[in-house]
CSV table of C-alpha atoms in Angstrom, one decimal:
chain,number,residue,atom,x,y,z
A,878,MET,CA,-66.6,-146.7,-41.7
A,879,VAL,CA,-63.4,-145.0,-42.5
A,880,VAL,CA,-62.4,-144.8,-38.9
A,881,ILE,CA,-63.1,-148.5,-38.5
A,882,VAL,CA,-61.0,-149.5,-41.5
A,883,ASN,CA,-58.1,-147.3,-40.4
A,884,ALA,CA,-58.2,-148.8,-36.9
A,885,GLY,CA,-58.4,-152.3,-38.4
A,886,LEU,CA,-55.5,-151.9,-40.8
A,887,PRO,CA,-53.0,-149.1,-40.2
A,888,GLY,CA,-51.6,-147.2,-43.1
A,889,ALA,CA,-48.3,-148.1,-44.9
A,890,GLN,CA,-47.4,-144.6,-46.0
A,891,LEU,CA,-44.7,-144.2,-43.5
A,892,ILE,CA,-43.2,-147.6,-44.2
A,893,VAL,CA,-43.2,-147.0,-48.0
A,894,ILE,CA,-41.7,-143.5,-47.7
A,895,THR,CA,-39.0,-144.7,-45.4
A,896,LEU,CA,-38.1,-147.6,-47.7
A,897,LYS,CA,-38.0,-145.2,-50.7
A,898,SER,CA,-35.8,-142.7,-48.9
A,899,LYS,CA,-33.3,-145.5,-48.0
A,900,GLY,CA,-33.1,-146.4,-51.7
A,901,LEU,CA,-35.1,-149.6,-51.4
A,902,SER,CA,-37.6,-148.9,-54.1
A,903,ASP,CA,-38.1,-152.6,-54.9
A,904,SER,CA,-39.1,-153.3,-51.3
A,905,ALA,CA,-41.3,-150.2,-51.2
A,906,SER,CA,-43.2,-151.3,-54.3
A,907,ILE,CA,-43.7,-154.8,-52.8
A,908,VAL,CA,-45.0,-153.4,-49.5
A,909,ALA,CA,-47.3,-151.1,-51.4
A,910,LYS,CA,-48.8,-154.0,-53.4
A,911,VAL,CA,-49.3,-156.1,-50.3
A,912,TYR,CA,-51.0,-153.3,-48.5
A,913,LEU,CA,-53.2,-152.5,-51.4
A,914,SER,CA,-54.6,-156.0,-51.5
A,915,SER,CA,-55.0,-156.0,-47.8
A,916,TYR,CA,-57.0,-152.8,-47.9
A,917,LEU,CA,-59.2,-154.1,-50.6
A,918,LEU,CA,-59.9,-157.3,-48.7
A,919,SER,CA,-60.4,-155.6,-45.4
A,920,ALA,CA,-62.8,-153.1,-46.8
A,921,PHE,CA,-65.3,-155.9,-47.5
A,922,THR,CA,-64.6,-158.0,-44.4
A,923,ILE,CA,-64.7,-155.1,-41.9
A,924,ALA,CA,-67.9,-153.8,-43.5
A,925,ALA,CA,-69.4,-157.3,-43.2
A,926,TRP,CA,-68.5,-157.8,-39.6
A,927,THR,CA,-69.6,-154.2,-38.7
A,928,SER,CA,-72.9,-154.9,-40.3
A,929,VAL,CA,-73.3,-158.2,-38.3
A,930,GLY,CA,-72.4,-156.4,-35.1
A,931,LEU,CA,-75.0,-153.7,-35.8
A,932,LEU,CA,-77.7,-156.2,-36.7
A,933,LEU,CA,-77.0,-158.1,-33.4
A,934,SER,CA,-77.2,-154.9,-31.3
A,935,ILE,CA,-80.2,-153.2,-32.8
A,936,PRO,CA,-83.2,-153.5,-30.4
A,937,ASP,CA,-86.5,-154.8,-31.5
A,938,GLU,CA,-90.0,-153.3,-30.8
A,939,ASN,CA,-89.8,-154.4,-27.1
A,940,GLY,CA,-86.3,-152.9,-26.6
A,941,ASN,CA,-84.5,-156.2,-26.6
A,942,SER,CA,-81.5,-156.9,-28.7
A,943,PHE,CA,-80.7,-160.2,-30.4
A,944,CYS,CA,-78.5,-161.1,-27.4
A,945,GLY,CA,-81.4,-160.7,-25.0
A,946,ARG,CA,-80.2,-157.6,-23.2
């Protein structure tokens, strides 16, 4: 799950550190707040869509998945 979340929403650590080192602390705090809310939202949505994908691909007793393959 951690790999999927990291792939779906890359980290902002480099951006925040660069902004802070350039003396743009206000911009860095705004970016950090935006990324925090994005991470919280994506944790739920990525988990939900991953669960849907797994449910669709799990084979039944006959070896057929929901998609009929």
